[in-house]
Amino acid sequence: MAAQTGLLPTPTTPVQITKGLSLWLDEKRGSRQSRQAVQCITRSPVLQGHAIKSKSRFTDSYGSGAPCFLYNILSHHPDLVIIVSEIDGNQITETRAALKELGSSIPVYQLSCTYSRNA
């Protein structure tokens, strides 16, 4: 679906996840003024309040059973979410559910990382 929109690369297009991705997304979206933010899930639970405005819970894609958390998903006012993962799981479904709980229906896309044994 993401590749069909022209926003994200087709599965055969390698994308290096660095500042280059940010610039590439700006170019694809026709804007040099867009904001990007990088957020990572954590297994560390934090109490909500003060700087922590929202707390979303996710399952561990590695299957450990440990809960994972993402805080303040909407704090930078994104117009889309791109999940970059090593293991495909329920990330898109869980992210959409977390966003819905926070009152947002912005698009969610996923890029899967693969590593070459020769790298």
JSON list of C-alpha atoms in Angstrom, two decimals:
[
{"chain": "A", "resi": 1, "resn": "MET", "atom": "CA", "xyz": [0.00, 0.00, 0.00]},
{"chain": "A", "resi": 2, "resn": "ALA", "atom": "CA", "xyz": [2.74, 2.47, 0.92]},
{"chain": "A", "resi": 3, "resn": "ALA", "atom": "CA", "xyz": [4.62, 1.86, -2.30]},
{"chain": "A", "resi": 4, "resn": "GLN", "atom": "CA", "xyz": [1.44, 2.48, -4.30]},
{"chain": "A", "resi": 5, "resn": "THR", "atom": "CA", "xyz": [1.05, 5.96, -2.86]},
{"chain": "A", "resi": 6, "resn": "GLY", "atom": "CA", "xyz": [4.42, 7.02, -4.25]},
{"chain": "A", "resi": 7, "resn": "LEU", "atom": "CA", "xyz": [5.38, 8.21, -0.76]},
{"chain": "A", "resi": 8, "resn": "LEU", "atom": "CA", "xyz": [7.54, 5.25, 0.19]},
{"chain": "A", "resi": 9, "resn": "PRO", "atom": "CA", "xyz": [9.89, 3.13, -1.90]},
{"chain": "A", "resi": 10, "resn": "THR", "atom": "CA", "xyz": [8.88, -0.12, -3.51]},
{"chain": "A", "resi": 11, "resn": "PRO", "atom": "CA", "xyz": [10.25, -3.20, -1.70]},
{"chain": "A", "resi": 12, "resn": "THR", "atom": "CA", "xyz": [13.08, -3.47, -4.23]},
{"chain": "A", "resi": 13, "resn": "THR", "atom": "CA", "xyz": [14.38, 0.04, -3.48]},
{"chain": "A", "resi": 14, "resn": "PRO", "atom": "CA", "xyz": [17.05, 0.10, -0.75]},
{"chain": "A", "resi": 15, "resn": "VAL", "atom": "CA", "xyz": [16.66, 2.97, 1.69]},
{"chain": "A", "resi": 16, "resn": "GLN", "atom": "CA", "xyz": [19.39, 3.92, 4.12]},
{"chain": "A", "resi": 17, "resn": "ILE", "atom": "CA", "xyz": [17.75, 5.05, 7.35]},
{"chain": "A", "resi": 18, "resn": "THR", "atom": "CA", "xyz": [19.70, 8.22, 8.03]},
{"chain": "A", "resi": 19, "resn": "LYS", "atom": "CA", "xyz": [19.21, 11.93, 7.45]},
{"chain": "A", "resi": 20, "resn": "GLY", "atom": "CA", "xyz": [19.01, 10.89, 3.81]},
{"chain": "A", "resi": 21, "resn": "LEU", "atom": "CA", "xyz": [15.59, 9.31, 4.44]},
{"chain": "A", "resi": 22, "resn": "SER", "atom": "CA", "xyz": [14.35, 12.59, 5.84]},
{"chain": "A", "resi": 23, "resn": "LEU", "atom": "CA", "xyz": [15.50, 14.49, 2.77]},
{"chain": "A", "resi": 24, "resn": "TRP", "atom": "CA", "xyz": [14.13, 11.79, 0.46]},
{"chain": "A", "resi": 25, "resn": "LEU", "atom": "CA", "xyz": [10.71, 12.01, 2.14]},
{"chain": "A", "resi": 26, "resn": "ASP", "atom": "CA", "xyz": [10.74, 15.80, 1.78]},
{"chain": "A", "resi": 27, "resn": "GLU", "atom": "CA", "xyz": [11.45, 15.42, -1.92]},
{"chain": "A", "resi": 28, "resn": "LYS", "atom": "CA", "xyz": [8.74, 12.78, -2.40]},
{"chain": "A", "resi": 29, "resn": "ARG", "atom": "CA", "xyz": [6.21, 14.93, -0.57]},
{"chain": "A", "resi": 30, "resn": "GLY", "atom": "CA", "xyz": [7.23, 18.08, -2.42]},
{"chain": "A", "resi": 31, "resn": "SER", "atom": "CA", "xyz": [8.29, 19.96, 0.67]},
{"chain": "A", "resi": 32, "resn": "ARG", "atom": "CA", "xyz": [11.53, 21.09, 2.22]},
{"chain": "A", "resi": 33, "resn": "GLN", "atom": "CA", "xyz": [9.66, 22.44, 5.23]},
{"chain": "A", "resi": 34, "resn": "SER", "atom": "CA", "xyz": [8.27, 19.24, 6.74]},
{"chain": "A", "resi": 35, "resn": "ARG", "atom": "CA", "xyz": [9.22, 18.14, 10.24]},
{"chain": "A", "resi": 36, "resn": "GLN", "atom": "CA", "xyz": [10.58, 14.72, 11.04]},
{"chain": "A", "resi": 37, "resn": "ALA", "atom": "CA", "xyz": [11.06, 13.13, 14.42]},
{"chain": "A", "resi": 38, "resn": "VAL", "atom": "CA", "xyz": [12.58, 9.81, 15.38]},
{"chain": "A", "resi": 39, "resn": "GLN", "atom": "CA", "xyz": [11.00, 7.94, 18.25]},
{"chain": "A", "resi": 40, "resn": "CYS", "atom": "CA", "xyz": [11.89, 4.50, 19.58]},
{"chain": "A", "resi": 41, "resn": "ILE", "atom": "CA", "xyz": [9.94, 2.06, 21.65]},
{"chain": "A", "resi": 42, "resn": "THR", "atom": "CA", "xyz": [11.32, 1.16, 25.05]},
{"chain": "A", "resi": 43, "resn": "ARG", "atom": "CA", "xyz": [10.72, -1.58, 27.57]},
{"chain": "A", "resi": 44, "resn": "SER", "atom": "CA", "xyz": [11.05, 0.94, 30.38]},
{"chain": "A", "resi": 45, "resn": "PRO", "atom": "CA", "xyz": [7.67, 1.88, 31.84]},
{"chain": "A", "resi": 46, "resn": "VAL", "atom": "CA", "xyz": [7.36, 5.56, 32.80]},
{"chain": "A", "resi": 47, "resn": "LEU", "atom": "CA", "xyz": [4.58, 7.21, 34.77]},
{"chain": "A", "resi": 48, "resn": "GLN", "atom": "CA", "xyz": [2.38, 9.48, 32.71]},
{"chain": "A", "resi": 49, "resn": "GLY", "atom": "CA", "xyz": [2.32, 13.13, 33.75]},
{"chain": "A", "resi": 50, "resn": "HIS", "atom": "CA", "xyz": [4.37, 16.32, 33.39]},
{"chain": "A", "resi": 51, "resn": "ALA", "atom": "CA", "xyz": [6.48, 15.77, 30.24]},
{"chain": "A", "resi": 52, "resn": "ILE", "atom": "CA", "xyz": [4.84, 12.41, 29.47]},
{"chain": "A", "resi": 53, "resn": "LYS", "atom": "CA", "xyz": [1.54, 13.40, 27.85]},
{"chain": "A", "resi": 54, "resn": "SER", "atom": "CA", "xyz": [0.67, 10.02, 26.32]},
{"chain": "A", "resi": 55, "resn": "LYS", "atom": "CA", "xyz": [1.78, 6.44, 26.79]},
{"chain": "A", "resi": 56, "resn": "SER", "atom": "CA", "xyz": [1.07, 3.70, 24.24]},
{"chain": "A", "resi": 57, "resn": "ARG", "atom": "CA", "xyz": [1.76, 0.01, 24.82]},
{"chain": "A", "resi": 58, "resn": "PHE", "atom": "CA", "xyz": [3.00, -2.42, 22.18]},
{"chain": "A", "resi": 59, "resn": "THR", "atom": "CA", "xyz": [3.90, -6.11, 22.10]},
{"chain": "A", "resi": 60, "resn": "ASP", "atom": "CA", "xyz": [7.52, -7.15, 21.64]},
{"chain": "A", "resi": 61, "resn": "SER", "atom": "CA", "xyz": [8.08, -8.25, 18.02]},
{"chain": "A", "resi": 62, "resn": "TYR", "atom": "CA", "xyz": [10.81, -10.63, 19.18]},
{"chain": "A", "resi": 63, "resn": "GLY", "atom": "CA", "xyz": [8.26, -12.64, 21.17]},
{"chain": "A", "resi": 64, "resn": "SER", "atom": "CA", "xyz": [9.75, -12.15, 24.65]},
{"chain": "A", "resi": 65, "resn": "GLY", "atom": "CA", "xyz": [6.37, -11.22, 26.12]},
{"chain": "A", "resi": 66, "resn": "ALA", "atom": "CA", "xyz": [7.82, -8.04, 27.63]},
{"chain": "A", "resi": 67, "resn": "PRO", "atom": "CA", "xyz": [5.66, -4.97, 27.07]},
{"chain": "A", "resi": 68, "resn": "CYS", "atom": "CA", "xyz": [7.08, -2.11, 25.01]},
{"chain": "A", "resi": 69, "resn": "PHE", "atom": "CA", "xyz": [6.09, 1.54, 25.27]},
{"chain": "A", "resi": 70, "resn": "LEU", "atom": "CA", "xyz": [6.12, 4.64, 23.12]},
{"chain": "A", "resi": 71, "resn": "TYR", "atom": "CA", "xyz": [5.58, 8.02, 24.71]},
{"chain": "A", "resi": 72, "resn": "ASN", "atom": "CA", "xyz": [4.19, 11.26, 23.28]},
{"chain": "A", "resi": 73, "resn": "ILE", "atom": "CA", "xyz": [3.55, 9.87, 19.78]},
{"chain": "A", "resi": 74, "resn": "LEU", "atom": "CA", "xyz": [1.71, 12.99, 18.66]},
{"chain": "A", "resi": 75, "resn": "SER", "atom": "CA", "xyz": [3.83, 15.60, 20.46]},
{"chain": "A", "resi": 76, "resn": "HIS", "atom": "CA", "xyz": [5.50, 16.82, 17.25]},
{"chain": "A", "resi": 77, "resn": "HIS", "atom": "CA", "xyz": [2.19, 16.86, 15.30]},
{"chain": "A", "resi": 78, "resn": "PRO", "atom": "CA", "xyz": [3.09, 14.29, 12.63]},
{"chain": "A", "resi": 79, "resn": "ASP", "atom": "CA", "xyz": [1.04, 13.89, 9.47]},
{"chain": "A", "resi": 80, "resn": "LEU", "atom": "CA", "xyz": [2.14, 10.27, 9.08]},
{"chain": "A", "resi": 81, "resn": "VAL", "atom": "CA", "xyz": [4.03, 7.54, 10.94]},
{"chain": "A", "resi": 82, "resn": "ILE", "atom": "CA", "xyz": [6.71, 5.36, 9.38]},
{"chain": "A", "resi": 83, "resn": "ILE", "atom": "CA", "xyz": [7.64, 2.28, 11.37]},
{"chain": "A", "resi": 84, "resn": "VAL", "atom": "CA", "xyz": [11.14, 0.94, 10.71]},
{"chain": "A", "resi": 85, "resn": "SER", "atom": "CA", "xyz": [11.53, -2.60, 12.03]},
{"chain": "A", "resi": 86, "resn": "GLU", "atom": "CA", "xyz": [13.82, -5.58, 11.86]},
{"chain": "A", "resi": 87, "resn": "ILE", "atom": "CA", "xyz": [11.01, -8.07, 12.46]},
{"chain": "A", "resi": 88, "resn": "ASP", "atom": "CA", "xyz": [7.55, -7.76, 10.95]},
{"chain": "A", "resi": 89, "resn": "GLY", "atom": "CA", "xyz": [4.74, -8.28, 13.40]},
{"chain": "A", "resi": 90, "resn": "ASN", "atom": "CA", "xyz": [1.61, -6.40, 14.39]},
{"chain": "A", "resi": 91, "resn": "GLN", "atom": "CA", "xyz": [3.32, -3.00, 14.39]},
{"chain": "A", "resi": 92, "resn": "ILE", "atom": "CA", "xyz": [0.95, -1.34, 11.91]},
{"chain": "A", "resi": 93, "resn": "THR", "atom": "CA", "xyz": [-2.20, -2.65, 13.61]},
{"chain": "A", "resi": 94, "resn": "GLU", "atom": "CA", "xyz": [-0.96, -1.72, 17.08]},
{"chain": "A", "resi": 95, "resn": "THR", "atom": "CA", "xyz": [0.20, 1.73, 15.95]},
{"chain": "A", "resi": 96, "resn": "ARG", "atom": "CA", "xyz": [-3.13, 2.47, 14.30]},
{"chain": "A", "resi": 97, "resn": "ALA", "atom": "CA", "xyz": [-4.93, 1.37, 17.47]},
{"chain": "A", "resi": 98, "resn": "ALA", "atom": "CA", "xyz": [-2.67, 3.58, 19.63]},
{"chain": "A", "resi": 99, "resn": "LEU", "atom": "CA", "xyz": [-3.24, 6.56, 17.36]},
{"chain": "A", "resi": 100, "resn": "LYS", "atom": "CA", "xyz": [-7.01, 5.96, 17.35]},
{"chain": "A", "resi": 101, "resn": "GLU", "atom": "CA", "xyz": [-6.98, 5.89, 21.15]},
{"chain": "A", "resi": 102, "resn": "LEU", "atom": "CA", "xyz": [-5.25, 9.30, 21.02]},
{"chain": "A", "resi": 103, "resn": "GLY", "atom": "CA", "xyz": [-7.84, 10.63, 18.56]},
{"chain": "A", "resi": 104, "resn": "SER", "atom": "CA", "xyz": [-5.72, 10.47, 15.40]},
{"chain": "A", "resi": 105, "resn": "SER", "atom": "CA", "xyz": [-6.16, 8.61, 12.12]},
{"chain": "A", "resi": 106, "resn": "ILE", "atom": "CA", "xyz": [-2.93, 9.65, 10.37]},
{"chain": "A", "resi": 107, "resn": "PRO", "atom": "CA", "xyz": [-1.49, 7.12, 7.88]},
{"chain": "A", "resi": 108, "resn": "VAL", "atom": "CA", "xyz": [0.88, 4.43, 9.15]},
{"chain": "A", "resi": 109, "resn": "TYR", "atom": "CA", "xyz": [3.49, 2.77, 6.94]},
{"chain": "A", "resi": 110, "resn": "GLN", "atom": "CA", "xyz": [6.22, 0.22, 7.62]},
{"chain": "A", "resi": 111, "resn": "LEU", "atom": "CA", "xyz": [9.71, -0.24, 6.23]},
{"chain": "A", "resi": 112, "resn": "SER", "atom": "CA", "xyz": [11.42, -3.53, 7.01]},
{"chain": "A", "resi": 113, "resn": "CYS", "atom": "CA", "xyz": [15.16, -3.57, 7.58]},
{"chain": "A", "resi": 114, "resn": "THR", "atom": "CA", "xyz": [17.18, -6.43, 6.24]},
{"chain": "A", "resi": 115, "resn": "TYR", "atom": "CA", "xyz": [20.87, -7.01, 6.73]},
{"chain": "A", "resi": 116, "resn": "SER", "atom": "CA", "xyz": [23.29, -8.63, 4.36]},
{"chain": "A", "resi": 117, "resn": "ARG", "atom": "CA", "xyz": [25.62, -11.23, 5.84]},
{"chain": "A", "resi": 118, "resn": "ASN", "atom": "CA", "xyz": [28.38, -9.67, 3.72]},
{"chain": "A", "resi": 119, "resn": "ALA", "atom": "CA", "xyz": [27.93, -6.17, 5.19]}
]
